[in-house]
Coordinates of C-alpha atoms in Angstrom, one line a residue:
Chain A
M1 CA 88.5 3.2 -60.4
P2 CA 88.6 -0.4 -59.3
S3 CA 85.1 -1.7 -58.5
G4 CA 84.4 -2.9 -55.0
S5 CA 86.3 -0.2 -53.0
A6 CA 85.4 0.3 -49.4
T7 CA 82.7 2.8 -50.3
A8 CA 80.9 0.7 -52.8
P9 CA 80.6 -3.1 -52.3
T10 CA 80.4 -4.9 -55.6
P11 CA 77.0 -6.5 -56.0
V12 CA 77.3 -10.2 -56.6
F13 CA 74.4 -12.4 -57.8
F14 CA 74.1 -16.2 -57.7
V15 CA 71.5 -17.2 -60.4
A16 CA 70.4 -20.7 -60.9
G17 CA 67.7 -23.0 -62.2
G18 CA 67.8 -25.0 -58.9
T19 CA 68.6 -24.0 -55.4
G20 CA 71.6 -22.0 -56.3
I21 CA 73.8 -23.9 -53.8
S22 CA 76.5 -24.8 -56.3
A23 CA 76.7 -21.3 -57.8
E24 CA 76.9 -19.8 -54.3
T25 CA 79.4 -22.2 -52.9
L26 CA 81.8 -21.9 -55.8
G27 CA 81.2 -18.1 -56.2
N28 CA 82.0 -17.5 -52.5
L29 CA 85.1 -19.6 -52.8
M30 CA 86.3 -17.4 -55.6
L31 CA 85.4 -14.2 -53.9
Q32 CA 87.6 -15.2 -50.9
Q33 CA 90.5 -14.7 -53.3
F34 CA 89.8 -10.9 -53.1
P35 CA 90.0 -10.2 -49.4
S36 CA 90.6 -6.4 -50.0
L37 CA 87.2 -6.0 -51.6
S38 CA 83.7 -6.1 -50.2
F39 CA 80.6 -7.6 -51.8
S40 CA 76.9 -7.5 -51.3
R41 CA 75.4 -10.9 -52.2
R42 CA 72.0 -11.9 -53.5
K43 CA 70.9 -15.4 -54.5
I44 CA 68.2 -15.7 -57.2
P45 CA 67.2 -19.4 -57.3
F46 CA 64.6 -21.5 -59.2
I47 CA 64.7 -19.5 -62.5
R48 CA 62.7 -21.9 -64.7
T49 CA 61.4 -19.8 -67.6
V50 CA 62.7 -17.3 -70.1
E51 CA 60.2 -14.8 -68.8
Q52 CA 61.5 -15.1 -65.2
M53 CA 65.0 -14.6 -66.5
R54 CA 63.9 -11.5 -68.4
D55 CA 62.9 -10.0 -65.0
V56 CA 66.1 -11.1 -63.5
V57 CA 68.1 -9.3 -66.2
V58 CA 66.2 -6.1 -65.5
E59 CA 67.1 -6.4 -61.8
L60 CA 70.8 -7.2 -62.6
D61 CA 71.1 -4.3 -65.0
S62 CA 69.5 -1.9 -62.5
S63 CA 72.4 -2.6 -60.1
M64 CA 75.0 -1.4 -62.7
T65 CA 76.6 1.9 -62.0
E66 CA 79.3 3.8 -63.8
Q67 CA 81.8 2.7 -61.1
V68 CA 80.8 -0.9 -60.5
T69 CA 80.1 -3.8 -62.7
P70 CA 78.2 -6.4 -60.8
L71 CA 79.3 -10.1 -60.9
V72 CA 76.8 -12.8 -61.7
F73 CA 77.7 -16.5 -61.0
S74 CA 75.3 -18.7 -63.0
T75 CA 74.6 -22.4 -63.1
V76 CA 71.6 -22.0 -65.4
S77 CA 71.7 -25.1 -67.6
D78 CA 68.7 -24.6 -69.9
E79 CA 70.1 -23.2 -73.1
E80 CA 67.3 -20.8 -73.9
I81 CA 67.2 -19.3 -70.4
R82 CA 71.0 -19.1 -70.3
Q83 CA 71.0 -17.1 -73.5
E84 CA 68.5 -14.7 -72.0
L85 CA 70.8 -14.2 -69.0
L86 CA 73.7 -13.4 -71.3
R87 CA 71.9 -10.3 -72.5
T88 CA 72.7 -8.6 -69.2
K89 CA 75.3 -5.8 -69.0
C90 CA 76.7 -7.3 -65.8
A91 CA 79.7 -9.7 -66.0
V92 CA 78.5 -13.3 -66.1
I93 CA 80.7 -16.1 -64.8
D94 CA 78.9 -18.8 -66.6
L95 CA 79.8 -22.0 -64.9
F96 CA 77.6 -23.9 -67.4
G97 CA 79.4 -22.2 -70.3
P98 CA 83.1 -22.9 -71.1
P99 CA 83.7 -25.3 -68.2
L100 CA 80.8 -27.5 -69.2
D101 CA 81.9 -27.3 -72.9
D102 CA 85.2 -28.7 -71.7
V103 CA 83.4 -31.6 -70.0
E104 CA 81.4 -32.3 -73.1
R105 CA 84.6 -32.4 -75.2
V106 CA 86.2 -34.9 -72.8
L107 CA 83.2 -37.2 -72.6
H108 CA 82.3 -37.0 -76.3
V109 CA 78.7 -36.6 -75.3
N110 CA 76.5 -33.6 -75.4
A111 CA 75.1 -32.2 -72.2
T112 CA 71.3 -32.5 -71.9
H113 CA 71.0 -28.9 -70.8
G114 CA 68.0 -30.0 -68.8
T115 CA 67.3 -28.1 -65.6
A116 CA 69.9 -29.2 -63.1
A117 CA 68.6 -30.4 -59.8
L118 CA 71.5 -31.7 -57.9
H119 CA 69.9 -30.6 -54.7
G120 CA 66.5 -31.9 -55.6
L121 CA 64.9 -35.1 -54.3
G122 CA 66.7 -37.2 -56.9
D123 CA 66.5 -40.9 -56.2
T124 CA 63.7 -41.1 -53.5
R125 CA 65.2 -44.1 -51.9
R126 CA 68.5 -42.5 -51.4
Y127 CA 66.9 -39.3 -50.2
D128 CA 64.9 -41.3 -47.7
A129 CA 68.0 -42.9 -46.4
R130 CA 69.5 -39.5 -45.8
M131 CA 66.5 -38.5 -43.9
K132 CA 66.7 -41.7 -41.8
A133 CA 70.3 -40.9 -41.1
I134 CA 69.3 -37.6 -39.6
E135 CA 66.7 -39.3 -37.5
Y136 CA 69.3 -41.8 -36.4
A137 CA 71.7 -39.0 -35.5
M138 CA 69.1 -37.2 -33.4
E139 CA 68.1 -40.4 -31.5
H140 CA 71.7 -41.3 -30.8
D141 CA 72.9 -37.8 -29.9
D142 CA 75.0 -37.5 -26.7
G143 CA 74.5 -41.2 -25.9
A144 CA 70.7 -40.5 -25.7
S145 CA 69.9 -44.0 -27.0
L146 CA 72.4 -46.9 -26.8
R147 CA 70.1 -49.2 -28.7
N148 CA 71.1 -50.2 -32.1
L149 CA 74.6 -48.7 -31.8
E150 CA 76.0 -51.5 -33.8
S151 CA 74.2 -50.3 -36.9
A152 CA 76.0 -47.0 -36.8
D153 CA 78.4 -46.2 -39.7
L154 CA 80.4 -44.1 -37.3
I155 CA 80.5 -43.4 -33.6
L156 CA 81.9 -40.0 -32.5
V157 CA 83.5 -40.2 -29.1
A158 CA 84.6 -37.2 -27.0
P159 CA 84.3 -35.2 -23.8
S160 CA 81.3 -32.8 -23.6
R161 CA 81.4 -29.8 -26.0
C162 CA 84.1 -31.0 -28.4
G163 CA 81.8 -30.7 -31.4
K164 CA 80.2 -34.2 -31.5
T165 CA 76.6 -33.0 -32.2
P166 CA 77.2 -30.6 -35.1
T167 CA 79.7 -33.0 -36.7
S168 CA 77.2 -35.9 -36.4
M169 CA 74.4 -33.8 -37.9
Y170 CA 76.6 -32.6 -40.8
L171 CA 77.7 -36.1 -41.7
A172 CA 74.1 -37.4 -41.5
L173 CA 72.6 -34.5 -43.5
Q174 CA 75.2 -34.1 -46.2
H175 CA 76.5 -37.6 -46.5
G176 CA 73.7 -39.8 -45.4
L177 CA 75.9 -41.5 -42.8
K178 CA 74.3 -43.0 -39.6
V179 CA 76.4 -41.3 -36.9
A180 CA 75.9 -41.9 -33.2
N181 CA 77.9 -40.0 -30.7
Y182 CA 79.0 -41.0 -27.2
P183 CA 80.0 -38.6 -24.5
L184 CA 83.1 -39.4 -22.4
V185 CA 82.7 -38.6 -18.7
D186 CA 85.1 -38.9 -15.7
E187 CA 83.9 -42.5 -14.9
D188 CA 84.8 -43.6 -18.4
F189 CA 88.5 -42.9 -17.6
D190 CA 88.6 -45.2 -14.5
T191 CA 89.5 -48.5 -16.1
G192 CA 91.3 -47.7 -19.2
D193 CA 88.8 -49.8 -21.1
L194 CA 86.4 -48.4 -23.7
P195 CA 83.0 -47.6 -22.1
R196 CA 80.8 -50.7 -22.1
P197 CA 78.3 -49.6 -24.8
I198 CA 81.1 -49.0 -27.3
K199 CA 83.5 -51.7 -26.1
D200 CA 83.2 -53.9 -29.1
L201 CA 82.6 -51.1 -31.6
G202 CA 86.1 -49.5 -31.4
D203 CA 86.7 -50.1 -35.1
R204 CA 84.0 -47.6 -36.0
C205 CA 84.8 -45.0 -33.3
F206 CA 86.4 -41.7 -34.1
G207 CA 87.6 -39.4 -31.3
L208 CA 87.3 -35.7 -31.1
L209 CA 89.7 -33.5 -29.1
S210 CA 90.0 -29.8 -28.4
T211 CA 92.4 -27.5 -26.7
P212 CA 91.9 -26.8 -22.9
A213 CA 91.5 -23.1 -23.6
R214 CA 88.9 -23.5 -26.3
L215 CA 87.0 -26.2 -24.5
S216 CA 86.9 -24.1 -21.3
Q217 CA 85.6 -21.1 -23.2
V218 CA 82.8 -23.1 -24.9
R219 CA 81.8 -24.8 -21.6
G220 CA 82.0 -21.4 -19.8
E221 CA 79.3 -20.1 -22.1
R222 CA 77.0 -22.8 -20.9
R223 CA 78.0 -22.9 -17.2
P224 CA 80.1 -19.9 -16.3
G225 CA 82.4 -20.4 -13.4
S226 CA 81.7 -24.1 -13.0
K227 CA 84.2 -26.8 -12.3
Y228 CA 83.0 -28.3 -15.5
A229 CA 84.2 -25.3 -17.4
S230 CA 87.5 -24.9 -15.5
L231 CA 90.8 -25.1 -17.4
A232 CA 92.0 -27.8 -15.0
Q233 CA 89.0 -30.0 -15.6
C234 CA 89.0 -29.5 -19.4
S235 CA 92.7 -30.2 -19.5
Y236 CA 92.2 -33.4 -17.5
E237 CA 89.4 -34.8 -19.6
L238 CA 91.3 -34.0 -22.9
R239 CA 94.4 -35.7 -21.6
R240 CA 92.5 -38.8 -20.5
A241 CA 90.5 -38.9 -23.7
E242 CA 93.6 -38.7 -25.8
A243 CA 95.2 -41.5 -23.9
L244 CA 92.1 -43.6 -24.3
Y245 CA 92.0 -43.1 -28.1
R246 CA 95.7 -44.0 -28.3
A247 CA 95.3 -47.1 -26.2
H248 CA 92.5 -48.4 -28.4
R249 CA 93.8 -47.1 -31.7
I250 CA 90.9 -44.8 -32.3
P251 CA 91.8 -42.2 -34.8
S252 CA 91.1 -38.6 -33.6
I253 CA 91.2 -35.0 -34.6
N254 CA 91.4 -31.7 -32.8
S255 CA 88.2 -29.8 -33.3
A256 CA 89.5 -26.5 -31.9
K257 CA 90.8 -25.1 -35.1
M258 CA 88.5 -26.9 -37.6
S259 CA 85.1 -26.4 -39.0
V260 CA 82.5 -29.2 -39.1
E261 CA 82.9 -29.3 -42.8
E262 CA 86.7 -29.8 -42.4
M263 CA 86.2 -32.4 -39.7
A264 CA 83.7 -34.3 -41.8
A265 CA 86.1 -34.4 -44.7
V266 CA 89.0 -35.6 -42.6
I267 CA 86.9 -38.2 -40.8
M268 CA 85.4 -39.6 -44.0
Q269 CA 88.8 -39.8 -45.6
S270 CA 90.4 -41.4 -42.5
A271 CA 87.6 -43.9 -42.0
H272 CA 87.3 -44.7 -45.7
L273 CA 83.6 -43.7 -45.6
S274 CA 82.0 -42.5 -48.7
S275 CA 79.0 -40.2 -49.2
L276 CA 75.7 -41.9 -49.7
S277 CA 74.8 -39.1 -52.1
S278 CA 77.6 -39.4 -54.6
Chain B
M1 CA 84.8 -45.0 -78.5
P2 CA 83.0 -42.5 -76.1
S3 CA 84.3 -42.7 -72.6
G4 CA 82.0 -43.7 -69.8
S5 CA 80.1 -46.4 -71.6
A6 CA 78.1 -48.8 -69.5
T7 CA 81.0 -51.2 -69.1
A8 CA 83.6 -48.5 -68.1
P9 CA 82.5 -45.7 -65.8
T10 CA 84.6 -42.6 -66.3
P11 CA 86.7 -41.9 -63.2
V12 CA 86.0 -38.5 -61.8
F13 CA 88.2 -36.8 -59.2
F14 CA 87.5 -33.7 -57.1
V15 CA 90.8 -32.2 -56.1
A16 CA 91.0 -29.3 -53.7
G17 CA 93.2 -27.4 -51.3
G18 CA 90.3 -27.3 -48.8
T19 CA 87.4 -29.7 -48.1
G20 CA 86.6 -30.2 -51.8
I21 CA 83.0 -29.3 -51.1
S22 CA 82.8 -26.7 -53.9
A23 CA 84.6 -28.8 -56.5
E24 CA 82.3 -31.7 -55.7
T25 CA 79.1 -29.8 -55.7
L26 CA 79.7 -28.0 -58.9
G27 CA 81.2 -31.1 -60.6
N28 CA 78.3 -33.3 -59.7
L29 CA 75.9 -30.7 -61.0
M30 CA 77.7 -30.8 -64.3
L31 CA 77.8 -34.6 -64.4
Q32 CA 74.0 -34.6 -64.0
Q33 CA 74.0 -33.2 -67.5
F34 CA 75.2 -36.6 -68.8
P35 CA 72.6 -39.0 -67.6
S36 CA 73.5 -41.7 -70.1
L37 CA 77.0 -42.1 -68.7
S38 CA 78.2 -43.6 -65.5
F39 CA 81.0 -42.3 -63.3
S40 CA 83.1 -43.5 -60.4
R41 CA 83.9 -40.6 -58.0
R42 CA 86.8 -39.9 -55.7
K43 CA 87.4 -36.8 -53.6
I44 CA 91.0 -35.8 -52.8
P45 CA 90.8 -32.9 -50.3
F46 CA 93.4 -30.9 -48.4
I47 CA 96.2 -30.8 -51.0
R48 CA 98.4 -28.2 -49.4
T49 CA 101.9 -28.8 -50.9
V50 CA 103.5 -29.4 -54.3
E51 CA 104.8 -32.8 -53.1
Q52 CA 101.3 -33.9 -52.2
M53 CA 100.1 -32.9 -55.6
R54 CA 102.9 -34.8 -57.3
D55 CA 101.5 -37.9 -55.6
V56 CA 98.0 -37.0 -56.7
V57 CA 99.1 -36.7 -60.3
V58 CA 100.6 -40.1 -60.2
E59 CA 97.3 -41.5 -58.9
L60 CA 95.3 -39.6 -61.5
D61 CA 97.5 -40.7 -64.4
S62 CA 97.3 -44.3 -63.3
S63 CA 93.6 -44.2 -63.8
M64 CA 94.0 -43.3 -67.5
T65 CA 93.3 -46.0 -70.0
E66 CA 93.3 -46.0 -73.8
Q67 CA 89.5 -45.9 -73.7
V68 CA 88.9 -43.5 -70.9
T69 CA 90.2 -40.0 -70.0
P70 CA 89.4 -39.3 -66.4
L71 CA 87.9 -35.9 -65.4
V72 CA 89.4 -33.8 -62.7
F73 CA 87.4 -31.0 -61.1
S74 CA 89.8 -28.7 -59.3
T75 CA 89.5 -25.8 -57.0
V76 CA 93.1 -25.6 -56.1
S77 CA 94.0 -21.9 -55.8
D78 CA 97.7 -21.9 -54.9
E79 CA 99.4 -21.1 -58.2
E80 CA 102.4 -23.5 -57.8
I81 CA 100.3 -26.4 -56.7
R82 CA 97.8 -25.7 -59.5
Q83 CA 100.6 -25.8 -62.1
E84 CA 101.7 -29.2 -60.7
L85 CA 98.2 -30.5 -61.2
L86 CA 98.1 -29.3 -64.8
R87 CA 100.9 -31.8 -65.6
T88 CA 98.4 -34.7 -65.4
K89 CA 97.3 -36.4 -68.6
C90 CA 93.8 -36.4 -67.3
A91 CA 91.4 -33.7 -68.4
V92 CA 91.3 -30.9 -65.7
I93 CA 88.3 -28.7 -65.4
D94 CA 90.1 -26.0 -63.5
L95 CA 87.5 -23.9 -61.8
F96 CA 90.3 -21.6 -60.5
G97 CA 91.6 -21.2 -64.1
P98 CA 89.6 -19.3 -66.7
P99 CA 86.5 -18.6 -64.5
L100 CA 88.7 -17.0 -61.8
D101 CA 90.6 -15.0 -64.5
D102 CA 87.3 -13.6 -65.6
V103 CA 86.5 -12.5 -62.1
E104 CA 89.9 -10.8 -61.8
R105 CA 89.2 -9.0 -65.0
V106 CA 85.9 -7.7 -63.8
L107 CA 87.2 -6.7 -60.3
H108 CA 90.4 -5.2 -61.6
V109 CA 92.2 -6.8 -58.7
N110 CA 94.4 -9.9 -58.7
A111 CA 93.4 -13.0 -56.8
T112 CA 95.5 -13.7 -53.8
H113 CA 95.8 -17.4 -54.8
G114 CA 96.0 -18.2 -51.2
T115 CA 94.7 -21.5 -50.1
A116 CA 90.9 -21.2 -50.2
A117 CA 89.1 -22.2 -47.0
L118 CA 85.5 -21.3 -47.6
H119 CA 84.5 -24.2 -45.4
G120 CA 87.1 -23.5 -42.8
L121 CA 86.4 -21.9 -39.4
G122 CA 86.6 -18.5 -40.9
D123 CA 85.3 -15.8 -38.6
T124 CA 85.1 -17.6 -35.3
R125 CA 82.3 -15.5 -33.9
R126 CA 80.2 -16.3 -37.0
Y127 CA 81.1 -19.9 -36.8
D128 CA 80.1 -20.1 -33.1
A129 CA 76.8 -18.5 -34.0
R130 CA 76.2 -21.3 -36.5
M131 CA 77.0 -23.9 -33.9
K132 CA 74.6 -22.2 -31.5
A133 CA 72.0 -22.3 -34.1
I134 CA 72.3 -26.1 -34.3
E135 CA 72.1 -26.3 -30.5
Y136 CA 69.0 -24.2 -30.6
A137 CA 67.4 -26.4 -33.3
M138 CA 68.2 -29.5 -31.3
E139 CA 66.6 -28.1 -28.1
H140 CA 63.5 -26.8 -30.0
D141 CA 62.9 -29.9 -32.1
D142 CA 59.4 -31.2 -32.2
G143 CA 58.2 -28.7 -29.6
A144 CA 60.7 -30.3 -27.1
S145 CA 61.3 -26.9 -25.4
L146 CA 58.9 -24.0 -25.7
R147 CA 61.2 -21.7 -23.7
N148 CA 62.7 -18.9 -25.7
L149 CA 60.6 -19.5 -28.8
E150 CA 60.4 -15.8 -29.4
S151 CA 64.1 -15.7 -30.1
A152 CA 63.7 -18.0 -33.1
D153 CA 64.4 -16.7 -36.6
L154 CA 61.8 -19.1 -37.9
I155 CA 59.3 -21.6 -36.5
L156 CA 58.4 -24.5 -38.7
V157 CA 54.9 -25.8 -38.1
A158 CA 53.5 -29.0 -39.4
P159 CA 51.8 -32.3 -38.6
S160 CA 54.1 -35.1 -37.6
R161 CA 56.5 -36.4 -40.3
C162 CA 56.2 -33.6 -42.8
G163 CA 59.9 -32.9 -42.7
K164 CA 60.2 -30.3 -39.9
T165 CA 63.3 -31.8 -38.3
P166 CA 65.7 -32.3 -41.3
T167 CA 64.6 -28.9 -42.6
S168 CA 65.3 -27.2 -39.3
M169 CA 68.7 -28.9 -39.0
Y170 CA 69.6 -27.9 -42.6
L171 CA 68.7 -24.2 -42.0
A172 CA 70.7 -24.1 -38.8
L173 CA 73.7 -25.9 -40.1
Q174 CA 74.0 -24.3 -43.5
H175 CA 72.6 -20.9 -42.8
G176 CA 73.1 -20.3 -39.1
L177 CA 69.4 -19.7 -38.5
K178 CA 67.8 -20.3 -35.2
V179 CA 64.9 -22.6 -36.2
A180 CA 62.4 -24.0 -33.8
N181 CA 59.8 -26.5 -34.9
Y182 CA 56.3 -27.1 -33.6
P183 CA 54.2 -30.2 -34.2
L184 CA 50.5 -29.8 -34.9
V185 CA 48.3 -32.5 -33.3
D186 CA 44.6 -33.1 -33.4
E187 CA 43.9 -30.8 -30.4
D188 CA 45.5 -27.9 -32.2
F189 CA 42.7 -28.0 -34.8
D190 CA 39.9 -27.6 -32.3
T191 CA 39.6 -23.9 -32.0
G192 CA 40.9 -22.5 -35.3
D193 CA 43.4 -20.5 -33.3
L194 CA 47.1 -20.9 -33.5
P195 CA 48.3 -23.2 -30.7
R196 CA 49.1 -21.1 -27.6
P197 CA 52.9 -21.3 -27.6
I198 CA 53.1 -19.8 -31.1
K199 CA 49.9 -17.7 -30.9
D200 CA 51.8 -14.4 -31.0
L201 CA 54.6 -15.6 -33.2
G202 CA 52.6 -16.2 -36.4
D203 CA 54.7 -13.7 -38.3
R204 CA 57.7 -16.0 -38.0
C205 CA 55.9 -19.3 -38.7
F206 CA 56.2 -21.3 -41.9
G207 CA 54.0 -24.3 -42.6
L208 CA 55.0 -27.6 -44.1
L209 CA 52.5 -29.8 -45.9
S210 CA 52.7 -33.2 -47.7
T211 CA 50.4 -35.3 -49.7
P212 CA 48.3 -37.9 -47.8
A213 CA 49.8 -40.8 -49.7
R214 CA 53.4 -39.7 -49.0
L215 CA 52.7 -38.9 -45.4
S216 CA 50.9 -42.2 -44.8
Q217 CA 53.9 -44.0 -46.3
V218 CA 56.4 -42.2 -44.1
R219 CA 54.3 -42.7 -41.0
G220 CA 53.7 -46.3 -41.9
E221 CA 57.4 -47.0 -41.7
R222 CA 57.4 -45.8 -38.1
R223 CA 54.1 -47.4 -37.0
P224 CA 52.8 -49.8 -39.6
G225 CA 49.0 -50.3 -39.7
S226 CA 48.3 -47.6 -37.1
K227 CA 45.6 -45.1 -37.2
Y228 CA 48.4 -42.5 -37.1
A229 CA 49.6 -43.8 -40.5
S230 CA 46.2 -44.3 -42.1
L231 CA 45.4 -42.4 -45.2
A232 CA 42.2 -41.0 -43.6
Q233 CA 44.1 -39.6 -40.6
C234 CA 46.9 -38.1 -42.7
S235 CA 44.4 -36.6 -45.1
Y236 CA 42.5 -35.1 -42.2
E237 CA 45.5 -33.5 -40.5
L238 CA 46.9 -32.1 -43.8
R239 CA 43.5 -30.5 -44.6
R240 CA 43.2 -29.0 -41.2
A241 CA 46.8 -27.8 -41.2
E242 CA 46.4 -26.1 -44.5
A243 CA 43.2 -24.4 -43.3
L244 CA 45.0 -23.2 -40.2
Y245 CA 47.9 -21.8 -42.3
R246 CA 45.5 -20.0 -44.6
A247 CA 43.4 -18.5 -41.8
H248 CA 46.6 -17.1 -40.2
R249 CA 48.4 -16.2 -43.4
I250 CA 51.2 -18.5 -42.6
P251 CA 53.1 -19.3 -45.9
S252 CA 53.6 -22.9 -46.6
I253 CA 55.1 -25.5 -48.9
N254 CA 54.5 -29.0 -49.8
S255 CA 57.4 -31.2 -48.7
A256 CA 56.3 -34.3 -50.6
K257 CA 58.2 -33.5 -53.8
M258 CA 61.0 -31.3 -52.5
S259 CA 64.3 -31.9 -50.9
V260 CA 65.4 -30.2 -47.7
E261 CA 67.8 -28.1 -49.8
E262 CA 64.9 -26.9 -52.0
M263 CA 62.6 -26.3 -49.1
A264 CA 65.3 -24.3 -47.3
A265 CA 65.9 -22.1 -50.4
V266 CA 62.2 -21.5 -50.9
I267 CA 61.6 -20.7 -47.2
M268 CA 64.5 -18.3 -47.0
Q269 CA 63.4 -16.5 -50.1
S270 CA 59.8 -16.3 -49.0
A271 CA 60.6 -15.2 -45.4
H272 CA 63.3 -12.8 -46.6
L273 CA 65.8 -14.5 -44.4
S274 CA 69.5 -14.4 -45.4
S275 CA 72.2 -16.7 -44.6
L276 CA 74.4 -15.9 -41.6
S277 CA 77.4 -17.3 -43.5
S278 CA 77.3 -15.1 -46.6

């Protein structure tokens, strides 16, 4: 009987010496390739000693049944702890096994097998810069502060509720970019010029759009039945915003069908921005 | 000659059908195992056709030199596009090769090899909930709004500048949790009680601490030479905050030596919270 049938979700574990973010993100990406199955997930981060791993193996093995072999995605790098994990009866997808061996072969250097801490503090100065980017994004959210706009790496421009805020936060948090965002309102469409505060900063602006239906839906959740949420108003603002972007050669994307992660990747690619953290 | 010597950083590419977040996060985790080498990184996301991949392969191959074999981390899942990538002369760490084959073997089901989109919109309702979590975190940052605190999944409590804001944002953005944060000030230490707005919500509070030296440094950047940034004041607030947490059995962590990612992982584990997105 195939494991993971509708009646028995396959247990999946993400085991790591650090936060488990890498094991989880790659593991979940692979599991998406099996849409007919269901899974129950558990993350077990910060395994730093052989003794801790011994307890983990007991837990893993207790989830085995005759029908189902649990899957374990591991990014444990310490060699001794890794060997302890490999004693489990579960199936281990050891991301620090063969793939890392391949990397070693290419680089002609042995891996240190120290505890990996990609998501640790790392370089404090770089980390502090990331934290400052979040602060900057908070202060410059929705045009809240127009001071110091010229020090932004990027200014997201869009009508209300097109996704400026979450996208700004994501870019700040994940990539350490100082992102301001500027809301377009009806008056901004009067002259055909860029609004005064961003007039000379067009080269670092990026526009967001949406579809009238999606925008109307999102606005309706905030102010049901309002003119603000009406299809006509949404449609008008999007049309004018698009014209404004085009006139000023501001690149733009439609946020209606994209996640913040996708928008961030597209924006960075298009604006030739690179992550502070890489 | 080993590749990646000080004079020639090894080119590293992250190639993906989607955002490239998984390839990048796991690849960077592996590269940390080679601290003596240097790398130049480039992400190539959203490769959706064989033609696009053909261009990518040209670019990859042009970065080959006699001395250096570039590394390519790939999470391309479409079989035809993957095969095209494997024509490169660079070394491909194909995360959707052998590791995915292992997963297939365990699950007794073939992978769909559809374009993976872990970081896409996915389930719109779940995505919208994540976006609402960000909105909630923005509205409830630094005690800005005390309305609706009882609907928080988590309330971070701490003296000013201990990391409440970035940690709240991270938990909201990555895990879809509704996180409020509440700043402790001197008056909150007068009675020994929890501050009134969170008095009955102690079970969902989590405390942050720091070290006096680190807190004084961070505050000093905002208000140099102030009483607020003085070692004595920082030390006092941290001592009283810690006593308050202990008296009310509020779990806490020290943010001085941890990244937001690490804090988020510890907090979720300790508070038995699970990610909305898994």
